[in-house]
Coordinates of C-alpha atoms in Angstrom, one line a residue:
X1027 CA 12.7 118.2 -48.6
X1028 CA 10.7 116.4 -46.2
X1029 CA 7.8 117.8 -43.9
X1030 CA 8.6 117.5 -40.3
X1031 CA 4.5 118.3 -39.3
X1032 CA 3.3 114.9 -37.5
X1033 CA -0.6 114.6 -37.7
X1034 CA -0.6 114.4 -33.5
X1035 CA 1.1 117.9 -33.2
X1036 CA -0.7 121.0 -33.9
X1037 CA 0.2 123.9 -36.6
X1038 CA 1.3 126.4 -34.2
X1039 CA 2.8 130.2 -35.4
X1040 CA 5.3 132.0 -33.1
X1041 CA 4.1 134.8 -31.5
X1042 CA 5.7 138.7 -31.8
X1043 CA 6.3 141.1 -29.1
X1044 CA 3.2 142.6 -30.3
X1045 CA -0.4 142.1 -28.2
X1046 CA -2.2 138.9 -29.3
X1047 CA -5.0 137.0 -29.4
X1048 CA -6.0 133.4 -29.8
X1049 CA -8.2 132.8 -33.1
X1050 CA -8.7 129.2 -34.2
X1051 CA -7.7 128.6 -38.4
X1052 CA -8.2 125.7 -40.7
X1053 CA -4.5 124.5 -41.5
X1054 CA -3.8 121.5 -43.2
X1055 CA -6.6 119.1 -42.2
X1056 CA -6.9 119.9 -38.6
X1057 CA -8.6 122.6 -36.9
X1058 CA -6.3 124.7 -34.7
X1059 CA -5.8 127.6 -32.8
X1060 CA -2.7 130.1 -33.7
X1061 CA -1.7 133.0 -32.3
X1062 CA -1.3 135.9 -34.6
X1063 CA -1.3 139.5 -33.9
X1064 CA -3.5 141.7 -33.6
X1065 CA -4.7 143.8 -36.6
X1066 CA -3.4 141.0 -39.0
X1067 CA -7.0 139.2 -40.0
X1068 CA -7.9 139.8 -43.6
X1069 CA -10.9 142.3 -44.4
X1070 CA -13.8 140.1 -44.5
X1071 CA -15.5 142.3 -46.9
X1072 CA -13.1 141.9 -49.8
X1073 CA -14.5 139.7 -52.2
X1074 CA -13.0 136.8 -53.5
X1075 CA -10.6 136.8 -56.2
X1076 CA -10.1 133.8 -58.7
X1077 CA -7.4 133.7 -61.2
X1078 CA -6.5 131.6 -63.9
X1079 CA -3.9 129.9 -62.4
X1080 CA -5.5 129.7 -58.7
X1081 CA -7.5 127.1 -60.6
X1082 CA -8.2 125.0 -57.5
X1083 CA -7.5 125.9 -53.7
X1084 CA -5.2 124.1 -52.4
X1085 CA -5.3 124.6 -48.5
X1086 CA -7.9 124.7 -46.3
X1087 CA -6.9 127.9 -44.8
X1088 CA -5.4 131.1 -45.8
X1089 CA -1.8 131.1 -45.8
X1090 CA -1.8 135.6 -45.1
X1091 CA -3.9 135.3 -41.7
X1092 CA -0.8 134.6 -40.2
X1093 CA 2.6 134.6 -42.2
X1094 CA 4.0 137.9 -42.6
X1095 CA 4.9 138.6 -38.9
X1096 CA 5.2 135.6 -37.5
X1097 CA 8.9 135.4 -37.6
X1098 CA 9.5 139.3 -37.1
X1099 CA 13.1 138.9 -35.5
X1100 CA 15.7 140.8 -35.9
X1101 CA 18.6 140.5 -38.5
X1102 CA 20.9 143.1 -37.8
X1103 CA 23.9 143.4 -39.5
X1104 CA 23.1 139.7 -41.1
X1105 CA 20.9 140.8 -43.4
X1106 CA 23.0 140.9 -46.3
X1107 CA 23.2 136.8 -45.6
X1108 CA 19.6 135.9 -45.6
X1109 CA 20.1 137.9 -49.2
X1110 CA 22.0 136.3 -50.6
X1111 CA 25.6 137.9 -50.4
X1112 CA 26.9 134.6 -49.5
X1113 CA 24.7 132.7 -52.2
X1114 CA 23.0 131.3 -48.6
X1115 CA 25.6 129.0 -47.9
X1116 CA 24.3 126.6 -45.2
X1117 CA 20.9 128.4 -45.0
X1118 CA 19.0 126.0 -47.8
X1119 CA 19.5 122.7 -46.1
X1120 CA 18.1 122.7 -43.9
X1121 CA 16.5 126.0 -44.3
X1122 CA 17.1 128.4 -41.7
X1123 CA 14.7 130.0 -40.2
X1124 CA 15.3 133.5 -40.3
X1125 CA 15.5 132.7 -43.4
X1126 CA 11.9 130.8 -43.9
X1127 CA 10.3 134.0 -41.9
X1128 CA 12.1 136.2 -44.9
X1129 CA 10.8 134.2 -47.9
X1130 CA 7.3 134.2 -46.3
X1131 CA 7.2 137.7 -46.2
X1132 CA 8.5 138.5 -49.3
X1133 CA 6.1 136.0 -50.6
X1134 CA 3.0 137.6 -49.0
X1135 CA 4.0 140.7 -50.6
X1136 CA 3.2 139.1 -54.1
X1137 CA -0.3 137.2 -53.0
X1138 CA -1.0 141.1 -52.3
X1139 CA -0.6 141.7 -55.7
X1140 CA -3.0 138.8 -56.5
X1141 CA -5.4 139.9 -54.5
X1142 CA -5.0 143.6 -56.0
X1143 CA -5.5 142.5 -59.6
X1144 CA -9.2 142.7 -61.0
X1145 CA -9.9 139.3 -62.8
X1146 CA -13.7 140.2 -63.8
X1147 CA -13.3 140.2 -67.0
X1148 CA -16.8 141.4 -67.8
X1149 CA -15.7 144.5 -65.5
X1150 CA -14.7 147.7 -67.4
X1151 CA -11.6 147.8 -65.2
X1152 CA -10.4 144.7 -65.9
X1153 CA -6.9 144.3 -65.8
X1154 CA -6.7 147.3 -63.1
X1155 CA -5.3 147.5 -59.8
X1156 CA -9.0 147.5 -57.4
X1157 CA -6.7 149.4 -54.4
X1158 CA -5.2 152.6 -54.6
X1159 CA -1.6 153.1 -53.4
X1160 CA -2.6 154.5 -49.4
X1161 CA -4.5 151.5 -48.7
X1162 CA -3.5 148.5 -51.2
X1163 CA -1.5 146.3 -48.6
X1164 CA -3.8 146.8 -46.0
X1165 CA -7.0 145.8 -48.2
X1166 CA -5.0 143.1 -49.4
X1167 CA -4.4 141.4 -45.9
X1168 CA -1.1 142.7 -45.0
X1169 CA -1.4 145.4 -42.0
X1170 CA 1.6 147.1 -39.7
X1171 CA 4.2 145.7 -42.7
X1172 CA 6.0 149.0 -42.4
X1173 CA 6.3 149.5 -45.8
X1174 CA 4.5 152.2 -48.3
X1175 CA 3.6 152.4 -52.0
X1176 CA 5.4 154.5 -54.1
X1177 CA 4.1 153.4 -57.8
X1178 CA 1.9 151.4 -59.1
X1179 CA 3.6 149.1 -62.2
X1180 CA 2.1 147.7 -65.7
X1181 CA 3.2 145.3 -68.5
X1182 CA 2.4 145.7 -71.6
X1183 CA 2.5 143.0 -74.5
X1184 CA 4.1 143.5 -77.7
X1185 CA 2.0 141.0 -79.4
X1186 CA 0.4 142.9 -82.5
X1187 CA -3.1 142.2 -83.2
X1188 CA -5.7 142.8 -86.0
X1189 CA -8.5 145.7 -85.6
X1190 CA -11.2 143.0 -84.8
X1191 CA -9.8 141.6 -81.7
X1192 CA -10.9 145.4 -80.1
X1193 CA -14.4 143.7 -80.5
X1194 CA -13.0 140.7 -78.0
X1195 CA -13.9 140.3 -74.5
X1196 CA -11.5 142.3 -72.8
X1197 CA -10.0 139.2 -71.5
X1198 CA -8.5 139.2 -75.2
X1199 CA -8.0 142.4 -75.9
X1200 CA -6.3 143.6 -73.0
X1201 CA -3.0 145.0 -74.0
X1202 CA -1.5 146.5 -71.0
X1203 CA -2.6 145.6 -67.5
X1204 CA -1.5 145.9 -63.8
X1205 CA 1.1 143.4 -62.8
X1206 CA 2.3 145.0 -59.5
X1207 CA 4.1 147.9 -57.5
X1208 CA 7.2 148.9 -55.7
X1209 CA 6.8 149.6 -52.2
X1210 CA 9.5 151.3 -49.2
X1211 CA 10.2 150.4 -46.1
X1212 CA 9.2 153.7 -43.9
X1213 CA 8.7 152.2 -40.0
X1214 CA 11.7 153.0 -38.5
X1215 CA 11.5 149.9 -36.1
X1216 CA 11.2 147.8 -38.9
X1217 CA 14.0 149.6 -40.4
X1218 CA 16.1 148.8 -37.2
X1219 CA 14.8 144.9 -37.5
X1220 CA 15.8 145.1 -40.9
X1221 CA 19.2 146.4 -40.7
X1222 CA 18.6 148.5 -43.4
X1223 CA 15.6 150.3 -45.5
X1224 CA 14.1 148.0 -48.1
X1225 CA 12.7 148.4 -51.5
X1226 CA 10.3 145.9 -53.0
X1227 CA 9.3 145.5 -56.3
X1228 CA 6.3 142.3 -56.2
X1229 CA 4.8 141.0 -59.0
X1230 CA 1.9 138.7 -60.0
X1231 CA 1.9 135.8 -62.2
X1232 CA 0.0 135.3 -65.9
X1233 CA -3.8 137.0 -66.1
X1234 CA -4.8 138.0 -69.2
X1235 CA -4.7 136.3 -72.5
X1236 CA -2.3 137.8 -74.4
X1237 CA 0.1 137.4 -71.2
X1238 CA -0.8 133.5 -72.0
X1239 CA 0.2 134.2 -75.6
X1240 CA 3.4 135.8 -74.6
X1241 CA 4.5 133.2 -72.3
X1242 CA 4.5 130.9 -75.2
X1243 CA 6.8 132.8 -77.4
X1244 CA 9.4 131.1 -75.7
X1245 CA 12.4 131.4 -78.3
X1246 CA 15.3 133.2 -77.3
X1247 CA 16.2 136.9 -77.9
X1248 CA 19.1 139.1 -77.2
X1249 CA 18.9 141.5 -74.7
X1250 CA 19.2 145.1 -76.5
X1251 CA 21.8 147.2 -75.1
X1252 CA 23.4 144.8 -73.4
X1253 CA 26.9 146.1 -72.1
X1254 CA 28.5 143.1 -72.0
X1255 CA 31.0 141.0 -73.9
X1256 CA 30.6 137.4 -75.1
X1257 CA 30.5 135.0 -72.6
X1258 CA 33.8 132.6 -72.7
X1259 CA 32.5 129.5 -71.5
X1260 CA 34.8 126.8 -69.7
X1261 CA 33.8 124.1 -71.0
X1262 CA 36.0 124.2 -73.9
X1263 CA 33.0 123.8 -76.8
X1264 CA 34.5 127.5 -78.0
X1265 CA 30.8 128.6 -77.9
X1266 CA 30.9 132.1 -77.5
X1267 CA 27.1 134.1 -77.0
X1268 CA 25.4 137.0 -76.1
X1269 CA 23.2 137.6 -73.3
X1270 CA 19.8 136.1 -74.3
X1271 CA 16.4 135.8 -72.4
X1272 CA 12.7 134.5 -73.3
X1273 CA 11.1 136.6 -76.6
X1274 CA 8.0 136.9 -74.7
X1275 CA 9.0 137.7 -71.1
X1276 CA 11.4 140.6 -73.1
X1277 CA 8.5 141.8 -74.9
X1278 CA 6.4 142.5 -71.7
X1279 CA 9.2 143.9 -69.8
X1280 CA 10.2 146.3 -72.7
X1281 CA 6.8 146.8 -74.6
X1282 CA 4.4 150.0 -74.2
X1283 CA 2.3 151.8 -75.9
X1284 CA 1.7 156.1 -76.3
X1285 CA -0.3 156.1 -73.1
X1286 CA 1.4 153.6 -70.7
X1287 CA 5.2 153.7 -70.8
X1288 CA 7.3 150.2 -70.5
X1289 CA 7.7 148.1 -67.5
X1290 CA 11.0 149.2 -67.8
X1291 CA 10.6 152.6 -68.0
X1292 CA 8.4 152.5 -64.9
X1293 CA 11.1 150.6 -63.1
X1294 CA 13.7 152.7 -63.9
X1295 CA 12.1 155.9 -63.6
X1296 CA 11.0 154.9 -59.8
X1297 CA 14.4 153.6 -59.1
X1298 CA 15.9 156.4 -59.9
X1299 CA 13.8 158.6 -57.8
X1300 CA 14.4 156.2 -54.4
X1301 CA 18.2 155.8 -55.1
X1302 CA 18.2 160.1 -55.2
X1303 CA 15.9 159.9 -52.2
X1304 CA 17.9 157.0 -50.4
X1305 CA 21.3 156.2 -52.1
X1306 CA 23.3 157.5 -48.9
X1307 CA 21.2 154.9 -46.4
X1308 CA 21.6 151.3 -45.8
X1309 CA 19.6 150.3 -48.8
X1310 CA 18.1 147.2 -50.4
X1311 CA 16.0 146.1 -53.7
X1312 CA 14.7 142.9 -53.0
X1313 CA 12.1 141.4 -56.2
X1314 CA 9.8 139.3 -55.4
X1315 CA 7.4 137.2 -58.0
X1316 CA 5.2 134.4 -58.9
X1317 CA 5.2 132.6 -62.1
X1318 CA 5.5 135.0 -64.9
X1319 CA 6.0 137.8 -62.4
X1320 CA 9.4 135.2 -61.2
X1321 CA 10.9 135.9 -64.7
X1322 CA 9.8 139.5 -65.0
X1323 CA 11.5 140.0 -61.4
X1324 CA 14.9 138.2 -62.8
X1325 CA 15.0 140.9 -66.3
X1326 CA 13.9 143.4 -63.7
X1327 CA 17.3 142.8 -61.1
X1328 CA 19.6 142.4 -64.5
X1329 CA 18.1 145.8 -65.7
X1330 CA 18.5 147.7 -62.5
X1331 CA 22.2 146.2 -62.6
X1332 CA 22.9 147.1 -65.9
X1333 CA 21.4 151.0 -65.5
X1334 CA 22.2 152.2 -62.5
X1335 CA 26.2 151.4 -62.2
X1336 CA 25.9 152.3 -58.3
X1337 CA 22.5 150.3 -57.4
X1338 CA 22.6 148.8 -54.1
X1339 CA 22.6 145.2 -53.3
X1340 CA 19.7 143.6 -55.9
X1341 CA 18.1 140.3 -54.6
X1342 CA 15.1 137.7 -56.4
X1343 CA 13.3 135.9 -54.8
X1344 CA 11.1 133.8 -57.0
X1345 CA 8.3 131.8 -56.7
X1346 CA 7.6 128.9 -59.3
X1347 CA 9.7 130.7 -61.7
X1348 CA 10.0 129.5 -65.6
X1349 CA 13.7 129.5 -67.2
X1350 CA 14.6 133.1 -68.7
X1351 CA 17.4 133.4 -70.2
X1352 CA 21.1 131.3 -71.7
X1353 CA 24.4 130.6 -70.3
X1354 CA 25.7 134.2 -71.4
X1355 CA 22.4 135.6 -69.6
X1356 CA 23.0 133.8 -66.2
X1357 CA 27.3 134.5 -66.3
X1358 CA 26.2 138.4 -66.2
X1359 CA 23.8 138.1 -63.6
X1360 CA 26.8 136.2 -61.7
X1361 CA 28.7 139.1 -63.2
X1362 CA 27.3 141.7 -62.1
X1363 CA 26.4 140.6 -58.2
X1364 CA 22.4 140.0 -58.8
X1365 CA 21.3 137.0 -56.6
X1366 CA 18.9 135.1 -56.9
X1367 CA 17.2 132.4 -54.8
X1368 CA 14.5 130.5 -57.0
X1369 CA 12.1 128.4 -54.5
X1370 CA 11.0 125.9 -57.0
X1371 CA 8.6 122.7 -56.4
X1372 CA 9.8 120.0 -57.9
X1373 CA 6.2 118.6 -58.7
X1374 CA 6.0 122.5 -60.5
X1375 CA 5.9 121.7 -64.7
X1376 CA 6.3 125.6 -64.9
X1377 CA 9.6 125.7 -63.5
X1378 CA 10.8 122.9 -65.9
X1379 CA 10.3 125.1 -69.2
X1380 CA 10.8 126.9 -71.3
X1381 CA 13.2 124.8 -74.0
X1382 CA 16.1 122.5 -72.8
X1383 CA 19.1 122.3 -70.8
X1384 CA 22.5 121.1 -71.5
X1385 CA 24.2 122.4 -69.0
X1386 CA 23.5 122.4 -64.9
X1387 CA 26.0 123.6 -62.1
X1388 CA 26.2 120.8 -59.7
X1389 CA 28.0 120.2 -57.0
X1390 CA 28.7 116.4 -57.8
X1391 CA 29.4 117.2 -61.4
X1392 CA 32.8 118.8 -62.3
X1393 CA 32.4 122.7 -63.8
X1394 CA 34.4 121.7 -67.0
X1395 CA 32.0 118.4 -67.7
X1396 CA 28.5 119.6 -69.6
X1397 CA 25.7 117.5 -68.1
X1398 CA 23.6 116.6 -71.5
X1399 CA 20.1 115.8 -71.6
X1400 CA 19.5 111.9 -71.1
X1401 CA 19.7 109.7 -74.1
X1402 CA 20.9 112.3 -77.2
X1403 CA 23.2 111.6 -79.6
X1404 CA 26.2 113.9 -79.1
X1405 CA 25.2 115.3 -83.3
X1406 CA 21.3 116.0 -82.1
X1407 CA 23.5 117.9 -78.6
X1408 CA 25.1 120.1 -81.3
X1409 CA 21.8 120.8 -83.2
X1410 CA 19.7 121.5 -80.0
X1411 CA 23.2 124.1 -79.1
X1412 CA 22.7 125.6 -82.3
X1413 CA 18.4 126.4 -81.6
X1414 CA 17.4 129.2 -79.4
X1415 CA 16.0 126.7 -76.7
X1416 CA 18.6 126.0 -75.1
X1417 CA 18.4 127.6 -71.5
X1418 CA 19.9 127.4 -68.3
X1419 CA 19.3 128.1 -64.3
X1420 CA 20.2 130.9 -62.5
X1421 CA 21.0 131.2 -59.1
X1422 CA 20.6 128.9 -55.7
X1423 CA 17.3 126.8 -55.7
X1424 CA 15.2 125.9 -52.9
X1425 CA 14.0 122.5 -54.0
X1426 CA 10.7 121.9 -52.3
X1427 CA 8.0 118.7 -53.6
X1428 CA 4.5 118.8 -52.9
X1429 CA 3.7 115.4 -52.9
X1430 CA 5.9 114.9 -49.5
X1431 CA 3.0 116.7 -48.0
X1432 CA 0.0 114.9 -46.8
X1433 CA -1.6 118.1 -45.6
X1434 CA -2.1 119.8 -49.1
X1435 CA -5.0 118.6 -50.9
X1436 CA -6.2 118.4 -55.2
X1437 CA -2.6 117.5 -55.8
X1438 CA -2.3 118.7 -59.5
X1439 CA -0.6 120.6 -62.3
X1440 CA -3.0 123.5 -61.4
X1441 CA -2.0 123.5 -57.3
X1442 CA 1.3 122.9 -58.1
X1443 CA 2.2 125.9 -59.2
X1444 CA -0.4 128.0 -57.1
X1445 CA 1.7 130.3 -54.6
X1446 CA -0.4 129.7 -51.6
X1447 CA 0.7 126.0 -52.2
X1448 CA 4.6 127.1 -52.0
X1449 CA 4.1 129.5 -49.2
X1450 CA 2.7 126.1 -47.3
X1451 CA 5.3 124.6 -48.4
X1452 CA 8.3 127.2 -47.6
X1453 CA 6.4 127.8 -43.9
X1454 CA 6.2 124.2 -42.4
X1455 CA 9.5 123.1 -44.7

């Protein structure tokens, strides 16, 4: 998807109904001056957070001064679309632009979690969240969203480790650290924009080390208490399989310890709570993520499914997301009504792995014809079916490439995959 920015022609953000002011920004290569409203700058104490995989910057300006209201129109009684409830039929290409405003938003809502995360490893609350819940967004760069914390959420790894790693840096150590939160909508204008109150559950991407370890345990595992039936699949090969996802991305959704609870149990517990509190409203759960927090955010919508028989409509929106689960895995999500719309860079390696796969819905290819990888004997096919690497996509994809850009700078496997560079991307798309 081409960019349709001309070097001659100024970045320029819509305004709101809201009083603005005029602030000049570095965007792209050229120095410009935005509108934006007022009360949306970014606290200029806050001190800069680096992460491992914010390697290099990749912009020359910060992509939160000015995204999350500057497409604040109204959706009405469309909001189920820009959702996904029509798998975004003719919103993707070219990408619509209440749509574009939503992603954005959503988007900014997981940079907060980024920017929430302590990464000072030599810090004895490493791992921690540095905000607490009354004034997280705000701190973070995102004022007048309308929405409120309701609970802080943690992963933990499953990853056992012997006695001496407690002598690590915590960087090692670290078993279970902040990855996010779940926020609700409470402004009732924005409810009105809306069309309907919105949960959000936003997560960050890979911190600590034994995160790193777990993203590499990338066999397959079946999802426990899965209650579902073997998937049938069309195709004729008679290969009949259980709902399977990635062993580590399992592990921290469904790992605790005696003084944190689970990922899940967080999830649940809170979800349970706002469905009590709102189940007889207009009601949305829309998870948002980065990287690792893009496959914890697809387990997350299949778990909320699978609980809670009367959830609302459950949405993903990922960002840079790796593959998470098999055939069987994606068929219940289908299943059970979860969409998901992964906005993937095509110059992204992390959305190209985990393990292989054999099999890709395509509009050009018929749904009875497998599409195999390039150059396989059919007997090495059958072996690679046989492994548990063999993965497939979920959902609609929002194909974006970097490289089309001449704006972005350090072009790289590390700027890739940074979110800032996909919320550039998704916002002048």
């Amino acid at each position: 998807m081409s960019l349709s920015m001309k070097p001659a022609t100024p970045c320029t953000f819509p305004t709101t109904t809201r009083p603005a002011k005029h602030v000049s920004v570095r965007c792209c290569t050229l120095t410009q001056t935005a509108v934006r409203p007022l009360k949306m700058s970014l606290d200029t104490h806050q001190p800069a957070v680096k992460s491992w995989e914010n390697l290099l910057d990749p912009l020359d300006y910060d992509p939160m001064a000015s995204l999350f209201t500057s497409r604040a129109v109204k959706l009405g009684n469309k909001w189920k679309e820009y959702l996904g409830v029509k798998n975004w039929e003719g919103l993707l290409d070219p990408l619509d632009e209440n749509l574009r405003g939503e992603i954005l938003r959503y988007g900014s809502f997981v940079e907060a979690a980024y920017r929430s995360f302590n990464f000072d490893s030599s810090s004895s609350s490493y791992g921690a969240c540095r905000y607490p819940k009354s004034t997280l967004l705000a701190r973070s760069g995102l004022h007048q969203t309308g929405y409120r914390l309701t609970r802080h959420l943690r992963a933990t790894s499953g990853i056992r480790l012997p006695r001496w790693v407690e002598m690590a840096p915590n960087w090692v150590a670290t078993k279970s650290s902040w990855i996010g939160y779940v926020a609700v909508c409470q402004d009732k204008e924005e409810i009105a924009r809306l069309g309907r109150r919105d949960v959000v559950i936003a997560l960050r991407g890979t911190a600590t080390g034994l995160e790193w370890l777990e993203n590499f345990r990338a066999t397959l595992t079946p999802v426990p208490n899965a209650d579902t039936e073997p998937t049938h699949h069309d195709d004729g090969d008679g290969d009949d399989s259980e709902p399977m996802v990635e062993t580590g991305f399992l592990s921290l959704y469904t790992s605790g310890t005696d003084e944190v609870p689970s990922l899940q149990e967080m999830v649940r517990e809170e979800i349970s709570r706002l469905l009590q509190t709102y189940g007889d409203q207009p009601l949305s759960l829309t998870i948002t993520g980065h990287s690792l927090g893009a496959a914890l955010a697809t387990l997350t919508a299949y778990d909320i499914k699978t609980t809670f028989k009367r959830a609302p409509m459950v949405t993903v929106m990922s960002f840079g997301g790796p593959r998470v689960g098999n055939r069987s895995f994606r068929c219940q999500l289908e299943k059970q009504g979860t969409k998901v719309l992964r906005i993937v860079n095509s110059d992204d390696l992390i959305t190209k792995v985990p393990g292989f796969v054999l099999e890709e819905e395509d509009a050009d290819v018929p749904k009875d014809q497998n599409v195999y990888v390039a150059g396989l004997p059919s007997w090495i096919q059958k072996r690679v079916e046989d492994t548990q690497w063999v993965y497939a996509e979920v959902g609609r994809e929002l194909k974006l490439r970097s490289r089309s850009c001449p704006y972005l700078k350090n072009i790289n496997v590390a700027t890739c995959h940074d979110l800032k560079t996909y919320l550039h991307l998704v916002n002048y798309s």
